[in-house]
């Protein structure tokens, strides 16, 4: 017979590499920025290991795999190696991971323990017990196969010979080659016999083999005459035998006597140049396969999510009873379900987590989902259920219609939580859970804001005190101290010098005049706008006197405490699009004016970096879930009157990337559409660059009756009978407010869906009347909702309407150009959104317009601070009043946040506690630790 055909591993491995290179190109085209990642962990510095690793690194570079060589010294302990493995297991950029053997350490290391520590899904060497077990039971599609057997099978396939039904013999039983080769042939339907050095009838067994794989580690152990004519011979051996003709005095041979074997075999692998090159190629192939599995599993926008089944009860229990009856999913499970990687999530217990901003960079090429904002008609003091509707809508879209959906909501202040309003987690069967975690400290963001805000306040008074009591040189010596005989400006001080027009960087080079300008902020105490804050309703802190201690040397002034969520730092947190942007906004915050009328900023005070440090964790959105298991971001909670009343830009941006182009992000704007929605559009969307697809406008029969002339609605007081009995006339008259708020939403070019939040006292006729009026007023659709009592099921009609509306044409536009004069921007909002005839600026407001325009702040957006209980400035004016003149008593600047806020009427930034605050009913069970009586 003719000599055997040579199975060249060099040629076949080249073909494999070319194929892999093309696959990597296709991956990177489909997922820009993505590359398969291979990590090689080496302990010690063996020459042979270095040679093998260099071969693998070269092959990876050729194919386009990002390879990382981690080299530990030979002093590394087993614990050091395991720690490194744990880090690589958790790294989402590493898809393939091998430990180079042998481990060259001076200390004993259990090799099996090390190989088994590698995550099975990254074990591209196929050496872990889990992968070996899966191979032995035939799970070939769910495991990694050791590279040498995998290469052998590829060479056998190159022959074109059908493996199924053939008799195969494997010589060798090592975990790396022999045993897995047996399993691989067996599950490819060959009849397999494993032989070894102790097999007494070795020649006889070899003579039966249609396919012979030899991995015995003995030079030319298998003789040519043993081989069955026409057999396929795969020689895995690498042995050195003496050869005086070679310069090295030796040559490389396999485990098979090649010269005689090739005369009987039909196909045979040479040594070298046969199996060897295939081993590296198969490592690369397994790495690419691992990357493909990773993309399949973590494909952006592809969620596999487990929803919670509600057990509805009638009558509906209290919010906290419902919340505590629910068993939330572990928050790391929620994170995994929505496509977040382990290193992108910081767990705060079992039910809440922080999400790293790095996810935005990873998903930067992912298209955004649909953006929905939930707002409402002008509410009663009881609220009309925007939060409940937000949660109900996402539960309907997610748990019932199986859409990718995120809710993005504000974190509530503990002021109203312990006052009269209660929590903000939603209600009934539409809640963010656990609601007690949501409504209380959460992850400490508001406390961080309190600390940061009060640091600025302390810095202001301290600076005034020190400037009053020290000379220029004494101040300079303290601001720029000599350390080991060297003075150096900090970065923030360099910025201060640049602001002053001083280009010097040597502290010793400043003139006396320059030192004076540098050290003297010369703050006018009467212009200080920055107040201390506390996240508790405390009316007796509305006006205080500070500096009464004798140590303050007579420097005292009148000041006040505001509630924390009114701090400009909260507004900055909500509008920042990253750490760098947050720092810049902090630096721009104006806290007072100098006696020459120049703005004094946080950067001038030198606190910008410290504020960023205090807020470094608060900037990360908080991940929670609803009762039905849909994901929620809870982040930031700015007031909706003196601030813009919306959750963070960052939470929305991350959520829009995570849901994918067909998913939905539902966020809520505070108070009615005239306040929260207007600011959402004109401020939040202006800064974020995001464009909404749908407005959901929440209306209730109760609120419409109030607008139609019903009696006053007061928190904590039973509703008058007009609200509990059918009264179509009151509802119809009150729809003037609904009509105006629909008009307000449509003014921005966005489709409006009206959600009529049904209460048990509403009649079918009343609800139908509201739906009819809403459609006649131009709503895209209007639907009755019963989600409070039924969860997501009760908002299915709303969810379907939102889906349809998101496909409708949208022509979003801002109400005004920020380049317009301040007064013109205020007038546009007053006339077009509120229905005013005109505005009237009181003297103090006129002065501020001139001041802010002069200081360069005239081009900022406007954030109107007015009552939420009326479209006008008068909370007693219900419905849709017109013809009134809107009084502007003052204007203030939140320059860091990026808006001016005109004060309409009297606004308190520190609420007070009512006669009977809701904390009377709150208690803690000392045995179970459960909170009782919270809402």
CSV table of C-alpha atoms in Angstrom, one decimal, residues 48-365:
chain,number,residue,atom,x,y,z
A,48,UNK,CA,10.3,26.1,29.1
A,49,UNK,CA,7.2,27.9,30.5
A,50,UNK,CA,8.4,31.2,29.1
A,51,UNK,CA,8.8,29.6,25.7
A,52,UNK,CA,5.3,28.1,25.7
A,53,UNK,CA,3.8,31.3,26.9
A,54,UNK,CA,5.5,33.4,24.3
A,55,UNK,CA,4.1,31.1,21.6
A,56,UNK,CA,0.6,31.6,23.0
A,57,UNK,CA,1.0,35.3,23.3
A,58,UNK,CA,2.2,35.5,19.7
A,59,UNK,CA,-0.7,33.4,18.4
A,60,UNK,CA,-3.2,35.5,20.4
A,61,UNK,CA,-1.8,38.8,18.9
A,62,UNK,CA,-2.0,37.3,15.4
A,63,UNK,CA,-5.7,36.3,15.8
A,64,UNK,CA,-6.8,39.6,17.6
A,65,UNK,CA,-7.2,38.2,21.1
A,66,UNK,CA,-6.2,40.5,23.9
A,67,UNK,CA,-3.8,38.4,25.9
A,68,UNK,CA,-2.5,39.3,29.4
A,69,UNK,CA,0.5,37.6,31.0
A,70,UNK,CA,0.4,37.7,34.8
A,71,UNK,CA,3.7,36.6,36.3
A,72,UNK,CA,3.9,35.8,40.0
A,73,UNK,CA,7.4,35.4,41.6
A,74,UNK,CA,8.5,31.9,42.8
A,75,UNK,CA,8.0,33.1,46.3
A,76,UNK,CA,4.2,33.2,45.7
A,77,UNK,CA,2.2,31.1,48.1
A,78,UNK,CA,-0.9,29.1,47.3
A,79,UNK,CA,-3.0,31.9,48.8
A,80,UNK,CA,-1.4,34.4,46.5
A,81,UNK,CA,-2.2,32.3,43.5
A,82,UNK,CA,-5.8,31.7,44.6
A,83,UNK,CA,-6.3,35.5,45.2
A,84,UNK,CA,-5.0,36.2,41.6
A,85,UNK,CA,-7.3,33.5,40.2
A,86,UNK,CA,-10.3,35.0,42.0
A,87,UNK,CA,-9.6,38.4,40.5
A,88,UNK,CA,-9.3,37.0,37.0
A,89,UNK,CA,-12.5,35.0,37.5
A,90,UNK,CA,-14.4,38.2,38.3
A,91,UNK,CA,-12.9,40.2,35.4
A,92,UNK,CA,-15.5,40.4,32.6
A,93,UNK,CA,-12.7,41.3,30.1
A,94,UNK,CA,-11.1,37.9,30.6
A,95,UNK,CA,-12.9,35.1,28.7
A,96,UNK,CA,-10.2,32.5,28.6
A,97,UNK,CA,-7.9,31.8,31.5
A,98,UNK,CA,-5.1,29.3,31.9
A,99,UNK,CA,-2.6,28.5,34.7
A,100,UNK,CA,0.7,27.6,33.2
A,101,UNK,CA,2.0,24.3,34.6
A,102,UNK,CA,4.1,23.3,36.3
A,103,UNK,CA,3.9,25.9,39.1
A,104,UNK,CA,7.5,27.0,39.8
A,105,UNK,CA,7.1,28.0,43.5
A,106,UNK,CA,9.4,27.7,46.5
A,107,UNK,CA,6.4,26.8,48.6
A,108,UNK,CA,4.1,23.8,48.2
A,109,UNK,CA,1.1,24.5,46.0
A,110,UNK,CA,-1.7,22.0,45.4
A,111,UNK,CA,-1.9,22.0,41.6
A,112,UNK,CA,-5.4,20.4,41.5
A,113,UNK,CA,-6.7,22.9,43.9
A,114,UNK,CA,-5.4,25.7,41.7
A,115,UNK,CA,-6.8,24.3,38.4
A,116,UNK,CA,-10.2,23.7,40.1
A,117,UNK,CA,-10.2,27.3,41.3
A,118,UNK,CA,-10.4,28.6,37.7
A,119,UNK,CA,-14.0,29.4,36.8
A,120,UNK,CA,-15.3,26.5,34.6
A,121,UNK,CA,-16.7,29.0,32.0
A,122,UNK,CA,-13.2,30.5,31.6
A,123,UNK,CA,-11.2,27.2,31.9
A,124,UNK,CA,-10.1,27.1,28.3
A,125,UNK,CA,-7.5,24.5,29.2
A,126,UNK,CA,-10.3,22.2,30.2
A,127,UNK,CA,-8.4,21.0,33.3
A,128,UNK,CA,-11.0,21.6,36.0
A,129,UNK,CA,-12.9,18.7,37.5
A,130,UNK,CA,-16.2,20.3,36.4
A,131,UNK,CA,-15.1,20.5,32.8
A,132,UNK,CA,-13.7,17.0,33.0
A,133,UNK,CA,-16.9,15.7,34.5
A,134,UNK,CA,-19.0,17.3,31.8
A,135,UNK,CA,-16.8,15.8,29.1
A,136,UNK,CA,-17.0,12.3,30.7
A,137,UNK,CA,-20.8,12.4,30.6
A,138,UNK,CA,-21.0,13.8,27.1
A,139,UNK,CA,-21.9,17.5,27.7
A,140,UNK,CA,-19.6,18.5,24.9
A,141,UNK,CA,-21.4,21.7,24.1
A,142,UNK,CA,-21.3,22.9,27.7
A,143,UNK,CA,-17.6,22.4,28.6
A,144,UNK,CA,-14.1,23.1,27.5
A,145,UNK,CA,-12.0,20.2,26.2
A,146,UNK,CA,-8.2,20.0,27.0
A,147,UNK,CA,-6.4,21.5,24.0
A,148,UNK,CA,-4.3,18.5,22.9
A,149,UNK,CA,-7.2,16.0,22.6
A,150,UNK,CA,-9.3,18.8,20.9
A,151,UNK,CA,-6.4,19.3,18.4
A,152,UNK,CA,-6.2,15.5,17.8
A,153,UNK,CA,-9.9,15.4,17.0
A,154,UNK,CA,-9.5,18.3,14.5
A,155,UNK,CA,-6.7,16.4,12.8
A,156,UNK,CA,-8.8,13.3,12.6
A,157,UNK,CA,-11.6,15.4,11.0
A,158,UNK,CA,-9.2,16.6,8.4
A,159,UNK,CA,-8.9,13.0,7.1
A,160,UNK,CA,-12.5,12.9,6.1
A,161,UNK,CA,-12.9,9.5,7.8
A,162,UNK,CA,-16.2,9.0,9.8
A,163,UNK,CA,-15.3,8.5,13.4
A,164,UNK,CA,-18.7,7.0,14.3
A,165,UNK,CA,-18.6,3.2,14.4
A,166,UNK,CA,-14.8,3.0,14.2
A,167,UNK,CA,-12.7,1.1,16.7
A,168,UNK,CA,-10.3,3.5,18.4
A,169,UNK,CA,-7.4,2.8,20.7
A,170,UNK,CA,-5.9,5.4,23.1
A,171,UNK,CA,-2.5,4.7,24.6
A,172,UNK,CA,-2.1,6.8,27.8
A,173,UNK,CA,-4.5,7.7,30.6
A,174,UNK,CA,-3.3,11.1,31.7
A,175,UNK,CA,-5.8,13.8,32.7
A,176,UNK,CA,-4.5,16.1,30.1
A,177,UNK,CA,-4.5,13.8,27.0
A,178,UNK,CA,-5.3,10.1,27.4
A,179,UNK,CA,-8.5,10.2,29.6
A,180,UNK,CA,-10.2,13.2,27.8
A,181,UNK,CA,-9.2,11.7,24.4
A,182,UNK,CA,-11.0,8.5,25.3
A,183,UNK,CA,-14.1,10.5,26.3
A,184,UNK,CA,-14.0,12.6,23.2
A,185,UNK,CA,-13.8,9.6,20.8
A,186,UNK,CA,-16.5,7.8,22.8
A,187,UNK,CA,-19.0,10.7,22.5
A,188,UNK,CA,-18.2,10.9,18.8
A,189,UNK,CA,-19.5,7.4,18.7
A,190,UNK,CA,-16.3,5.4,18.3
A,191,UNK,CA,-15.8,2.1,20.2
A,192,UNK,CA,-12.8,3.0,22.4
A,193,UNK,CA,-10.2,1.0,24.2
A,194,UNK,CA,-7.7,2.7,26.6
A,195,UNK,CA,-4.3,1.1,26.9
A,196,UNK,CA,-1.3,2.0,28.9
A,197,UNK,CA,2.2,0.8,29.8
A,198,UNK,CA,0.9,-2.1,31.8
A,199,UNK,CA,-1.4,-3.4,29.1
A,200,UNK,CA,-0.1,-7.0,28.4
A,201,UNK,CA,-1.7,-7.3,25.0
A,202,UNK,CA,-0.7,-3.9,23.7
A,203,UNK,CA,0.4,-5.0,20.2
A,204,UNK,CA,-2.8,-7.0,19.8
A,205,UNK,CA,-5.0,-4.0,20.8
A,206,UNK,CA,-3.1,-1.7,18.5
A,207,UNK,CA,-3.6,-4.0,15.6
A,208,UNK,CA,-7.4,-3.7,16.0
A,209,UNK,CA,-7.4,0.1,15.9
A,210,UNK,CA,-8.9,2.0,13.0
A,211,UNK,CA,-7.9,5.2,14.9
A,212,UNK,CA,-4.8,5.1,17.1
A,213,UNK,CA,-3.9,8.0,19.5
A,214,UNK,CA,-0.7,7.6,21.4
A,215,UNK,CA,0.2,9.7,24.4
A,216,UNK,CA,2.4,7.3,26.4
A,217,UNK,CA,5.6,9.5,26.8
A,218,UNK,CA,7.9,6.7,25.6
A,219,UNK,CA,10.1,7.1,22.5
A,220,UNK,CA,9.0,5.0,19.5
A,221,UNK,CA,7.1,2.6,21.8
A,222,UNK,CA,4.5,1.6,19.1
A,223,UNK,CA,6.1,-0.3,16.3
A,224,UNK,CA,5.0,-0.1,12.7
A,225,UNK,CA,4.2,-3.7,12.4
A,226,UNK,CA,1.6,-3.5,15.2
A,227,UNK,CA,-0.5,-1.0,13.2
A,228,UNK,CA,-3.6,-2.1,11.3
A,229,UNK,CA,-3.2,-1.3,7.6
A,230,UNK,CA,-5.1,1.9,6.7
A,231,UNK,CA,-5.3,3.1,10.3
A,232,UNK,CA,-5.2,6.8,11.3
A,233,UNK,CA,-2.2,7.4,13.6
A,234,UNK,CA,-2.1,10.4,15.9
A,235,UNK,CA,1.2,10.7,17.8
A,236,UNK,CA,1.2,13.1,20.8
A,237,UNK,CA,4.6,12.1,22.1
A,238,UNK,CA,7.6,14.4,22.3
A,239,UNK,CA,10.8,12.5,23.3
A,240,UNK,CA,14.5,13.2,22.9
A,241,UNK,CA,16.8,10.4,21.8
A,242,UNK,CA,20.6,10.5,21.2
A,243,UNK,CA,21.7,11.4,17.6
A,244,UNK,CA,25.3,12.1,16.9
A,245,UNK,CA,24.5,13.7,13.6
A,246,UNK,CA,22.7,16.6,15.3
A,247,UNK,CA,24.5,19.6,16.7
A,248,UNK,CA,22.7,19.2,20.0
A,249,UNK,CA,23.5,15.5,20.1
A,250,UNK,CA,19.9,14.5,20.1
A,251,UNK,CA,16.7,14.6,18.1
A,252,UNK,CA,13.0,14.7,18.7
A,253,UNK,CA,10.8,11.6,18.1
A,254,UNK,CA,7.3,10.6,19.0
A,255,UNK,CA,5.8,7.6,20.7
A,256,UNK,CA,5.4,5.8,17.4
A,257,UNK,CA,8.1,4.4,15.2
A,258,UNK,CA,7.4,6.9,12.4
A,259,UNK,CA,9.4,5.3,9.5
A,260,UNK,CA,7.8,1.9,9.7
A,261,UNK,CA,4.3,3.2,10.8
A,262,UNK,CA,3.8,5.5,7.8
A,263,UNK,CA,4.1,2.4,5.6
A,264,UNK,CA,1.0,0.9,7.1
A,265,UNK,CA,-1.1,3.8,8.2
A,266,UNK,CA,-3.4,5.8,5.8
A,267,UNK,CA,-2.8,9.0,7.8
A,268,UNK,CA,-0.1,9.9,10.3
A,269,UNK,CA,1.1,12.9,12.2
A,270,UNK,CA,4.8,13.8,12.2
A,271,UNK,CA,6.8,14.7,15.2
A,272,UNK,CA,7.5,17.6,15.4
A,273,UNK,CA,5.0,19.5,13.3
A,274,UNK,CA,1.9,17.3,14.0
A,275,UNK,CA,-0.1,17.6,17.2
A,276,UNK,CA,2.2,20.3,18.8
A,277,UNK,CA,1.0,23.3,16.7
A,278,UNK,CA,-2.6,22.2,17.1
A,279,UNK,CA,-2.5,22.5,20.9
A,280,UNK,CA,-1.9,26.3,20.8
A,281,UNK,CA,-4.4,26.7,18.0
A,282,UNK,CA,-7.0,24.9,20.1
A,283,UNK,CA,-6.3,27.1,23.1
A,284,UNK,CA,-7.0,30.1,20.8
A,285,UNK,CA,-10.2,28.4,19.5
A,286,UNK,CA,-11.5,27.7,23.0
A,287,UNK,CA,-10.8,31.4,24.0
A,288,UNK,CA,-12.8,32.6,21.0
A,289,UNK,CA,-15.6,30.1,21.8
A,290,UNK,CA,-15.6,31.4,25.4
A,291,UNK,CA,-15.9,34.9,24.2
A,292,UNK,CA,-18.8,33.9,21.9
A,293,UNK,CA,-20.6,32.2,24.8
A,294,UNK,CA,-20.0,35.4,26.9
A,295,UNK,CA,-21.6,37.6,24.3
A,296,UNK,CA,-24.5,35.2,23.9
A,297,UNK,CA,-25.0,35.2,27.7
A,298,UNK,CA,-24.4,38.9,28.3
A,299,UNK,CA,-25.7,40.3,25.0
A,300,UNK,CA,-26.6,43.9,25.7
A,301,UNK,CA,-30.4,44.3,25.9
A,302,UNK,CA,-31.0,40.6,26.1
A,303,UNK,CA,-32.5,39.9,29.5
A,304,UNK,CA,-33.5,36.6,31.1
A,305,UNK,CA,-35.5,37.8,34.1
A,306,UNK,CA,-37.4,36.0,36.8
A,307,UNK,CA,-40.6,37.9,37.9
A,308,UNK,CA,-42.3,37.6,41.2
A,309,UNK,CA,-45.9,36.4,41.3
A,310,UNK,CA,-48.2,38.6,43.4
A,311,UNK,CA,-50.8,37.2,45.8
A,312,UNK,CA,-53.5,39.8,45.7
A,313,UNK,CA,-55.6,40.4,48.8
A,314,UNK,CA,-58.9,42.3,49.2
A,315,UNK,CA,-59.1,44.6,51.0
A,316,UNK,CA,-55.6,45.8,50.1
A,317,UNK,CA,-53.3,45.6,53.1
A,318,UNK,CA,-51.1,48.5,54.3
A,319,UNK,CA,-48.1,49.3,52.1
A,320,UNK,CA,-45.6,48.0,54.7
A,321,UNK,CA,-47.6,44.7,55.1
A,322,UNK,CA,-47.5,44.1,51.4
A,323,UNK,CA,-43.8,45.0,51.2
A,324,UNK,CA,-42.8,42.8,54.1
A,325,UNK,CA,-44.9,39.9,52.7
A,326,UNK,CA,-42.8,40.0,49.5
A,327,UNK,CA,-39.5,38.1,49.3
A,328,UNK,CA,-37.3,40.2,47.0
A,329,UNK,CA,-34.8,38.5,44.7
A,330,UNK,CA,-31.1,38.8,45.8
A,331,UNK,CA,-30.0,42.1,44.3
A,332,UNK,CA,-27.0,40.5,42.7
A,333,UNK,CA,-29.5,38.3,40.8
A,334,UNK,CA,-31.4,41.4,39.6
A,335,UNK,CA,-28.1,42.9,38.5
A,336,UNK,CA,-27.1,39.8,36.5
A,337,UNK,CA,-30.6,39.6,34.9
A,338,UNK,CA,-30.3,43.1,33.5
A,339,UNK,CA,-26.8,42.5,32.1
A,340,UNK,CA,-24.6,44.1,34.7
A,341,UNK,CA,-21.2,42.5,35.4
A,342,UNK,CA,-20.2,41.5,38.9
A,343,UNK,CA,-17.4,44.2,39.0
A,344,UNK,CA,-20.0,46.8,38.1
A,345,UNK,CA,-22.1,46.2,41.2
A,346,UNK,CA,-21.4,47.1,44.8
A,347,UNK,CA,-23.7,45.2,47.1
A,348,UNK,CA,-25.2,47.0,50.1
A,349,UNK,CA,-26.8,43.9,51.8
A,350,UNK,CA,-29.2,41.6,49.9
A,351,UNK,CA,-31.7,44.1,48.5
A,352,UNK,CA,-29.8,47.2,47.3
A,353,UNK,CA,-26.6,47.9,45.4
A,354,UNK,CA,-24.6,50.7,43.8
A,355,UNK,CA,-23.8,50.5,40.1
A,356,UNK,CA,-20.5,51.7,38.8
A,357,UNK,CA,-20.5,54.4,36.1
A,358,UNK,CA,-18.1,52.3,34.0
A,359,UNK,CA,-21.1,50.5,32.6
A,360,UNK,CA,-21.8,53.6,30.5
A,361,UNK,CA,-18.4,53.2,28.8
A,362,UNK,CA,-18.9,49.5,28.2
A,363,UNK,CA,-22.3,50.1,26.6
A,364,UNK,CA,-21.5,53.3,24.8
A,365,UNK,CA,-22.3,51.8,21.4
